[in-house]
Coordinates of C-alpha atoms in Angstrom, one line a residue:
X175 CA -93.1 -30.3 -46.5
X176 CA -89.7 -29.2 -46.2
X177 CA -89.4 -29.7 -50.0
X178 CA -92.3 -27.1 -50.8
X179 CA -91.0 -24.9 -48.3
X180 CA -88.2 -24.5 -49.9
X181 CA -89.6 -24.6 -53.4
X182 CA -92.1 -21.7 -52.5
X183 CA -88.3 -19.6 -51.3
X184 CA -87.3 -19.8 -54.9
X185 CA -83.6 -21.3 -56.0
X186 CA -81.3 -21.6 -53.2
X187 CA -78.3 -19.5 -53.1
X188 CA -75.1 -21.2 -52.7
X189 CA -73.2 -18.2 -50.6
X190 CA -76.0 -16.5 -48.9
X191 CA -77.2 -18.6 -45.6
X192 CA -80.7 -18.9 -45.0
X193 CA -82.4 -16.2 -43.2
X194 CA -83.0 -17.9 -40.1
X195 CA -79.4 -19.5 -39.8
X196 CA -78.4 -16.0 -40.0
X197 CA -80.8 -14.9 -37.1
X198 CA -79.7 -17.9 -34.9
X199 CA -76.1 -16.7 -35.8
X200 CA -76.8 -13.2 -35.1
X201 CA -78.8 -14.0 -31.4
X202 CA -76.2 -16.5 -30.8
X203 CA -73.1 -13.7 -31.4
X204 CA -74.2 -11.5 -29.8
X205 CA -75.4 -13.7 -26.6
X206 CA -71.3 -14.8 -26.9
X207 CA -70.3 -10.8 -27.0
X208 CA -72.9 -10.4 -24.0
X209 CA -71.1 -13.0 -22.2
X210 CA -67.3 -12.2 -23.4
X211 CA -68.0 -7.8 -22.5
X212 CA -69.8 -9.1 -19.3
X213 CA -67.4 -12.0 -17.9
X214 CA -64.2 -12.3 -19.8
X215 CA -63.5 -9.2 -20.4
X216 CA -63.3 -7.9 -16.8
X217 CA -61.5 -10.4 -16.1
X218 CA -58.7 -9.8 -18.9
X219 CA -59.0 -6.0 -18.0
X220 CA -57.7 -7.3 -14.4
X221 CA -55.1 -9.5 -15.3
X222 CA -54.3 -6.4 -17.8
X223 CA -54.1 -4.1 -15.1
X224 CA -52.4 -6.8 -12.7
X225 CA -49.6 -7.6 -15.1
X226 CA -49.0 -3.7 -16.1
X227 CA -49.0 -3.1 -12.3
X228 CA -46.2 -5.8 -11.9
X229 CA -44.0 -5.0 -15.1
X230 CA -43.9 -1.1 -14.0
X231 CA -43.5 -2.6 -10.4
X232 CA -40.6 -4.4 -11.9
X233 CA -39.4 -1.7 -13.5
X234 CA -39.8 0.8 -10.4
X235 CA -37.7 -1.7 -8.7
X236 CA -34.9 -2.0 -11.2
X237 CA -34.9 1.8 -11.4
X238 CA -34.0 1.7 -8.1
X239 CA -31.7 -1.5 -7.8
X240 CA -29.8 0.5 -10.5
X241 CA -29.6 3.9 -8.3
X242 CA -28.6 1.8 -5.4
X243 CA -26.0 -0.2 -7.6
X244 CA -25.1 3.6 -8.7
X245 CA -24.7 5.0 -5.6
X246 CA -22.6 2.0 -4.0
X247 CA -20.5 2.0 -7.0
X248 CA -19.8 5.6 -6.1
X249 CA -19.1 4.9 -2.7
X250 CA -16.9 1.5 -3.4
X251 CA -14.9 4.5 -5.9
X252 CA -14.6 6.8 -3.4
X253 CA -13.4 4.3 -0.5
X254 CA -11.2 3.4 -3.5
X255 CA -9.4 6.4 -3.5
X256 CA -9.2 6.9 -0.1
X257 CA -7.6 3.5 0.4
X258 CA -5.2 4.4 -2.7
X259 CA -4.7 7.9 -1.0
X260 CA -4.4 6.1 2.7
X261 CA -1.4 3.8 0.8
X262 CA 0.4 6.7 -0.7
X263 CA 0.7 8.1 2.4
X264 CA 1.9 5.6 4.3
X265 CA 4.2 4.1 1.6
X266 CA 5.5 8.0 1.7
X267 CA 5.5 8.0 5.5
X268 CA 7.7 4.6 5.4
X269 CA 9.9 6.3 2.6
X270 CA 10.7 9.2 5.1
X271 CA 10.9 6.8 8.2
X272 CA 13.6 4.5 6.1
X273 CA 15.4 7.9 5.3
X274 CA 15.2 8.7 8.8
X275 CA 16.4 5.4 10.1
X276 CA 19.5 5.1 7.1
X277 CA 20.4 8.8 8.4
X278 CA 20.2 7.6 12.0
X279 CA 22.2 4.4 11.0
X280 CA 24.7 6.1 9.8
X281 CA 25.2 8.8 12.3
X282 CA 25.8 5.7 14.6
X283 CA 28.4 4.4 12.3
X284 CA 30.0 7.6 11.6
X285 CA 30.0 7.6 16.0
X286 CA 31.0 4.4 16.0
X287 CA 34.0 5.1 13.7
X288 CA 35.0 8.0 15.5
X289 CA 35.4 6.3 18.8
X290 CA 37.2 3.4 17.3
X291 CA 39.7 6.0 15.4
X292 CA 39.9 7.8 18.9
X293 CA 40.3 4.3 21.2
X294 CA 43.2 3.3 18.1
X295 CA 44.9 6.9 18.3
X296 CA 44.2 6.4 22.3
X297 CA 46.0 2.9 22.3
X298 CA 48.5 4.4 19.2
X299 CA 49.8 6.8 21.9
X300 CA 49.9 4.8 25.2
X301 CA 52.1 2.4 22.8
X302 CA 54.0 5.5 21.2
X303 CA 54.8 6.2 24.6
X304 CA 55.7 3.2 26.3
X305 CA 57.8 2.4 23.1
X306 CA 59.3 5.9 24.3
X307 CA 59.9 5.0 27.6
X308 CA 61.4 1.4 26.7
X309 CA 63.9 3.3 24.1
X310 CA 64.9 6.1 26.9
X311 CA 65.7 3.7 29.1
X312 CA 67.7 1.8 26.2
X313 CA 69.2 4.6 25.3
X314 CA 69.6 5.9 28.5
X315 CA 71.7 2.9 29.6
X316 CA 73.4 2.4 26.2
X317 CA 74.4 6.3 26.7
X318 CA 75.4 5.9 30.2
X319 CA 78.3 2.7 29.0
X320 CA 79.2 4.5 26.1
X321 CA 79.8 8.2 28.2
X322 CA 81.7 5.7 30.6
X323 CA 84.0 4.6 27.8
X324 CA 84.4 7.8 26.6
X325 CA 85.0 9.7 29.8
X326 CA 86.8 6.9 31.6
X327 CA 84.7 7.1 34.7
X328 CA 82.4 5.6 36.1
X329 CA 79.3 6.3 36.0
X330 CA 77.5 3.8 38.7
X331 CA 76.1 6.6 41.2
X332 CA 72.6 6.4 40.1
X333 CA 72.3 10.3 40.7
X334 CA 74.8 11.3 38.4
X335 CA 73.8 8.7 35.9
X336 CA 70.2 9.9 35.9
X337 CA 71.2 13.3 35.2
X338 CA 73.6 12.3 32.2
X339 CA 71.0 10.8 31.0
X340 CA 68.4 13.2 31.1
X341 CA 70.8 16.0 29.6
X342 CA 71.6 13.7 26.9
X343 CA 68.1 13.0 26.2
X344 CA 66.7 16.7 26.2
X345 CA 69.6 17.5 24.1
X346 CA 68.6 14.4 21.5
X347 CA 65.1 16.0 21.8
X348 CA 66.1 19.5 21.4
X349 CA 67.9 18.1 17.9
X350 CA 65.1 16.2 16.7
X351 CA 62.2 18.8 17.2
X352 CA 63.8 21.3 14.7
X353 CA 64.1 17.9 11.9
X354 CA 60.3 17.1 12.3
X355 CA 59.0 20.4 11.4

């Protein structure tokens, strides 16, 4: 029966379908677009709509992490300075106080010399003048024997000796003073 069927249809043509194949595929399409528009496609909308919600989420939050890392980096760079500021001042401030210290140092010392120049001109002149004394009495007695031999008297009275003595000395003096300008 299917024979004269399709004998009654006439010749069969090899790219067209047969009409009810292309009802069944018509009914069946659009029963698989009913269920895709009704089903799956809600669904993809929402996983759409999830995933664009995350990325600009994502991309809020990297906005953001960048402004932060932006304004930390500006802070780290201005505690930067600061600290580079806070170091040139107190590498200046320990310049000034080593100036300070070497100025101080050296006042000491230049003190220090002073009173050892004075002490050596101290101890200079209490030597100058025991080395005075020592030679006037030297002198003194060396005088006295030699005014003895000279004068042929004696000079043993410790009065009279005393006094030649000092007259000679004050004379010696008096004739030195007038040399040593």
């Amino acid at each position: 029966m299917d024979t004269l069927i399709l004998a009654a249809e006439g010749p069969v043509n090899p790219v067209l379908p047969h009409t009810s194949e292309i009802i069944l595929g018509l009914v069946a399409f659009l029963l698989l677009l009913f269920v895709v528009k009704k089903f799956v496609s809600p669904r993809f909308e929402a996983l759409y709509e999830e995933r664009t919600a995350k990325i600009e989420g994502g991309i809020e939050k990297a906005e953001q992490a960048q402004a932060e890392a932006q304004r930390a980096l500006e802070q780290y760079k201005e505690q930067l300075s600061e600290a580079r500021a806070e170091a040139a001042r107190i590498r200046d401030d320990a310049r000034a106080e080593g100036l300070q210290i070497v100025e101080e140092l050296r006042e000491q010392a230049q003190a220090e010399s002073a009173r050892i120049v004075a002490q050596g001109q101290h101890q200079l002149d209490a030597q100058r003048a025991q080395i005075v004394a020592e030679l006037r009495a030297d002198l003194g007695r060396t005088a006295v024997e030699l005014a003895s031999k000279v004068v042929g008297e004696s000079l043993e009275d410790e009065s009279r000796r005393r006094g030649t003595v000092d007259r000679f000395l004050n004379e010696l003096d008096a004739v030195a003073a007038p040399a040593s300008k």
